[in-house]
Structures are given as C-alpha cells and as structure tokens.
Amino acid sequence: MRFFPKGFDYRRALSVVVAALLTGCAWGPLRAQQVADLAVQARDAYARKDAARLQSLLREARAQNHPLTPWIDYWALNLRLSEASAGELAEFYARWGGTYVEDRLRNDWLLELGRRGDWAQMAVELPKFRMRDDRELHCYEQILRHRDGHALEALRQAARAAWYAQRDADVGCAAMASQLYAAGVLTADDVWRKARLALEQNRPRAARQALELLGASVVINFNELLENPARYVVRAGRTDRREAAELTALALIRLAANDPQLAATQMRDRWAAWLPDELASWVWASIGRQAALRLMPEAVEYYQYAARKADVGSWSDEMLVWKVRAALRAGRWSQVLQGIEALSGAEQREPAWMYWKARALREVARESAQAESLRAQAQALLETLAGQYHFYGQLAAEALDRPHLLPPAPAPLTAEERARAQANPGLQRALRLIELGLRNEGVREWNWTLSFGGPGRMGDRDLLAAAQLACDLQVWDRCINTSERTQAEVSFEQRFPMPFRREVILKAREVGVDPAVVYGLIRQESRFILDARSHVGASGLMQLMPATARWTARQIGLKYQPSMLNDREINLLLGMSYLKLVIEDQGSLALGAAAYNAGPGRPRRWREGPVLEAAVWIENIPFNETRDYVKKVLSNATYYDALLHGRVPRLRDRLEPRIGPRAPDAPAPRADLP
C-alpha cells in the first residue's frame, strides 16, 4: 500500500482520478467541477422536493451522458412515486438493470404497492428484490403470504418475527398486524407481547399502535399509564381480568424504566402475588434489566425473582443479556451460563456470549461432576474464537495460552484484479458520490456493489482489489470495511492502515501517548475521514467536540480558533492531548477510552461497586455504543502495536489494572475535565 506525503492534495487527486475512471479520459478541473455541480444540485433539489428542477437537471444529465445519471433519474422518479405507473417503473428497471438504484427503487416501489394494497403487482416485483433488508417490507410480505394461503403456523411465526423486529410504528407492520389479527393468525397474546417488547425498548408509539387492535379503551388506559405509571399502578392497577393485568404489567414496566427500586417495592408489596406468573416474571426481568443498566447489585436478585415465576425462555434477548451481565458483575458463573443458554440461537453465536459461556463453563466445571465434559465444551468454544480477529478472538487465544498471531499477507494483487476493480461501474459511481460529498449515497452504492453487483457476493480476491482501490484513493472507511469482509485471505495492511504515519508517531511521542492507541482510537472514531462530523457535532480525525477542543487548547497553551478544529495537525495535537489527560485522570486505558467516548463523568460512576477484571467491567458498560467502542479501541491498539513493532502483544496487558472505586490515596478526579 502506498501512503501520500504531507501536503499532498488528495481531494484534488481523487476528483481527477475518479472522473477519469468514470469517463475513460482525464477531465480538466473545470469539467470535473461542472459535473460535481450538476449531481449536487440534483441531490439538493431532491431534498427540497423540487420536482421541476430535478426534471430539468435529469434532461441535462442525459444530454451530457453524466456518470451519475442513474442517481439523478432515481431521485426524480422517487419524488413522484405515489403517482408513478408500473410501466414507468419497468422502463426505469430496464435502463438501470443490475445497479443499486434499480434495487433501491424496487424497494421503494414495493412499499408503495403495499400502501396501495396492490398485492398482485407486489407478487410480481418481490422476487426480483435483492437486498431484502427492509423491516416494513417484511411485514407487507406476510400479508402477501396470507393471501396466498401459506401454512398457518409457519405464517404465524414469520409474522410474529417481522412484527417484533419492528423498531417503531410504521404503515406496513400496522397493516399486517391489523389484517392478520382480524384473520386470527395473530392473537391477543401476540398483541400484548408486542406491547411489552415495545415499551421495554422505550418505543411507546409502536406499543400504542399494537394496542389499537384491542380497542379504544385499552389505548386510553395505556396513554394514562404512560403519562404517570406510579399513579396508574396505585389508582387503576388490577388483575381480575387479562386486560387489566396486562395494563398493570405495562405500568410497572414503565415505572421500572424510571425507578427500578420503586417498581421492585410495588412488586414485593402487592403485585408479585397478584399478577399471573408469566406477567410477574416479565415485570421482574424488566426491573432486573433496568437495575443492571444502572449497575445496581440488586439486579441479580430481581432476575432470580423473575426466574422463579416462569421459564426464562419467554423473555427477550435484551432482558437475558443484561441478566448475564449482572451475573458477571456479581461473579455468579452458574447464572451466567443459564442466561446465555436461554438466549436465541443467533444471539448465542455472538462472539461475546461464546467467550463468556466458555469462561462460565470453566468456572462451573471446578465444582461439577461433569467437569471433563464442561471443560471440553469450553475448549471448543475458545478454539472457534481464537482464530478470529477481534476483541474476543484475542481474549480466547490468551485463555488458551496461545499467541494471537497475525495472518500471512495475501498474495499481491494482479494487474487484472486491480483493473477489474477500477472498471467496476458500481464502485466508480460510489467513489464519485463520495468525492462529491454525497457520502451516504456513495457508501450505500459501494456496499451494494460488493454483495449484489454481480451474480453473487464478491470473493476474497475481488474484495481485496476493491479495498485497495479505496486505499489508494484514501477513502479509508471503504478500504477498511471492504477488507474486513474477506474470509480466507486477510490483509492487515488494509484493515489497519496508518495514514499520516510519521506525523502521528512524532506527535504521539511529543504528547506522551502510545501511537498504537492513537491509531486504534482514530480507526474507531473517524475511519481516518478528515472531515468526519458526528451527529452531535464532533469533528475531524479524533472527533473532538468544540468545547473539548477549546478546553484542551487552554491546557496546552495553544491559542485556539474554531477553524483550527478541522486542521489535521491541530486536531491530532488536541485529540492526543485530551486522550492523555483522560487516561491519566481515569487511571487505566479502558476507563480512558470510555471517558473519551462518553465523557469523564460516566466512567467515574460506572467504576463504583466491586473490583472487577477489566473485561467484565467493559461488558457491563450501560451504553451500547461506548461498550462496543472500548472493545474495538483496545483490540485495534493491539493490532496496531503489532504492525508498528512486529509482535502481537497480549490484550490482557492493556486490560490492567482491575477496575473498581478510585483508591482513597489516589489523586482526586479533575473536576474541570470536559
């Protein structure tokens, strides 16, 4: 892989190279700018819903043979999809057959057909849709299957799965639920379970939408309990009828989200004895989950109450994984094992639960008559994980007392393999979109091309060539993400690139931080995208918030201006300086990484309680994003250390020391640290 020297204007180079790829000739800067303006104008017109302007731009694009005409055509037709005819759609598919926009518009059209109730046309179009990744469309598909007379039990299972996977209220899943409930495919039990799941996930709109199937009085009571669950439980809670008991359970679930201790008191004092066992179990598990999210030691006790009332197999995976985390925190290995074995099959295959199941099996084996069998099961799980390149793969190798080795480098790409990637029209369009600043569209086009751009998913060699194309053009997120898709041939040079290597290493030494940790953090924060900006306003390679940048600049004596945040050198200096300060303040790399992502105050609270091994503490981080972030930063740092120094260090060395309350003789935390 080649890296460009400091000062190289890669954006200008990318513009020219991609333009050349798309047209077969080297465009001049003026021509490239004209093309850029046309595509961006079209996207802006689409955002404004300016159909007339889009049609004008589409005519111009066709006249110019614009390389992004498929996208402009898509935006123009999508804008008036509600009035489009099947014939217009067929013509669009014929023009852009085998492209991302063909499949994307077919997805949009299928949703429109569902809203129209045009099941005959949906039956024609659905088999041609390749992505099959739209939750709402999965619901429409069940209506179609019902109309076609599919077997009742198989249909019921598929409909439940589609409905329960719905994230929020939408038209398609509401239509499916309404029709299948009226037909007796879905039952009142399914409706109440959907409402409990939705409320557990803090999605009251989806819960309300489900409960509308049961009548207006149910919705009125639901709105009341949603507004003030404590008052509802005291004044309106009842268990003499199924409907009343379910509403009381929903009120207690809502109360637990605000105050798990108060909900637990209510259960102990009254409702645990009065609610049906299934509902009492669900409410206790919900209280346990909320307590576990708050790292309360009572969480284990609440989960035990839940298990006494009913089979844990009726709980959601989300409830169960927090049962496992609470048990890990308490050192209850038998409960860790029970919780993992109750998870769905797909969830049990997640690396985290494979690793913790292996650890639990080893611990339980110490006092079991089946010790040899349990250890053999643990060994098999660890063997499966040990060859995988992630946080739990590293921990598994170390649990087996084996070195975690880097894979051999793949054979160099051939000229033919490189040329095939460069000539791929989907990759070309994706690069052009990204270069124009239309990153979301470009990423979608790129990812679709990797999986659907040919007769099937790209093989390893084509993936390596596509990744290298992105690497060479410094489109680092596509470089990394594409290379991570390979299975047999693994390129760590692509997966863990080191842009600006000399600059990063020198700056890290100057500041006093480990360059491997810096690279590990940048890879996770921004994927080396210089102008990356998060939804909360963090900017640059190291994703600094403006207030954090100003504060850090004062600490190091830098006269700061807001425009500096997007300067690469300044962003690196401020980011590394802040990273050093949070690691020093928190006392460990794991805590420091959590503080960098979630702010220093939260890890200070999360470390209270028992002294834990760092991996257990990390698994109990309440924020999904921060938990995943810390694991990846630490794992990334280990691999970057190997690439920088030619050896793979132990991940567990970066997980020291154990994490617990700040020692009495430790320096006080910095109150001013943002």
Short mmCIF file of C-alpha atoms in Angstrom, two decimals, residues 31 42 57 71 82 117 125 156 162 183 247 250 324 341 348 350 362 381 393 464 472 529 533 564 604 635 651-652:
data_model
loop_
_atom_site.label_atom_id
_atom_site.label_comp_id
_atom_site.label_asym_id
_atom_site.label_seq_id
_atom_site.Cartn_x
_atom_site.Cartn_y
_atom_site.Cartn_z
CA ARG A 31 -15.20 19.95 -16.46
CA ALA A 42 -29.85 17.30 -8.22
CA LEU A 57 -31.31 18.51 -14.29
CA TRP A 71 -28.95 8.54 -9.32
CA SER A 82 -47.02 7.85 -5.39
CA GLY A 117 -52.80 -2.71 -1.44
CA GLU A 125 -41.97 -7.49 -8.02
CA ARG A 156 -47.81 -17.03 12.36
CA ALA A 162 -41.46 -9.43 11.48
CA ALA A 183 -57.97 -13.25 10.40
CA LEU A 247 -52.08 -2.93 31.57
CA LEU A 250 -47.14 -2.35 31.34
CA VAL A 324 -25.83 -12.34 32.02
CA GLU A 341 -28.11 -20.86 27.25
CA GLN A 348 -25.66 -17.33 21.42
CA GLU A 350 -22.29 -13.78 19.02
CA ARG A 362 -14.61 -23.44 33.04
CA LEU A 381 -15.81 -22.51 22.03
CA GLY A 393 -10.76 -13.61 19.45
CA LEU A 464 -9.10 -7.14 -1.69
CA ASP A 472 -5.07 4.10 -2.93
CA ILE A 529 -12.01 10.63 7.29
CA ARG A 533 -18.53 15.04 11.66
CA MET A 564 -8.43 25.04 13.81
CA ARG A 604 -16.30 7.58 37.22
CA SER A 635 -8.38 -4.51 20.16
CA LEU A 651 -4.57 -7.76 25.04
CA ARG A 652 -4.88 -8.55 28.74
#
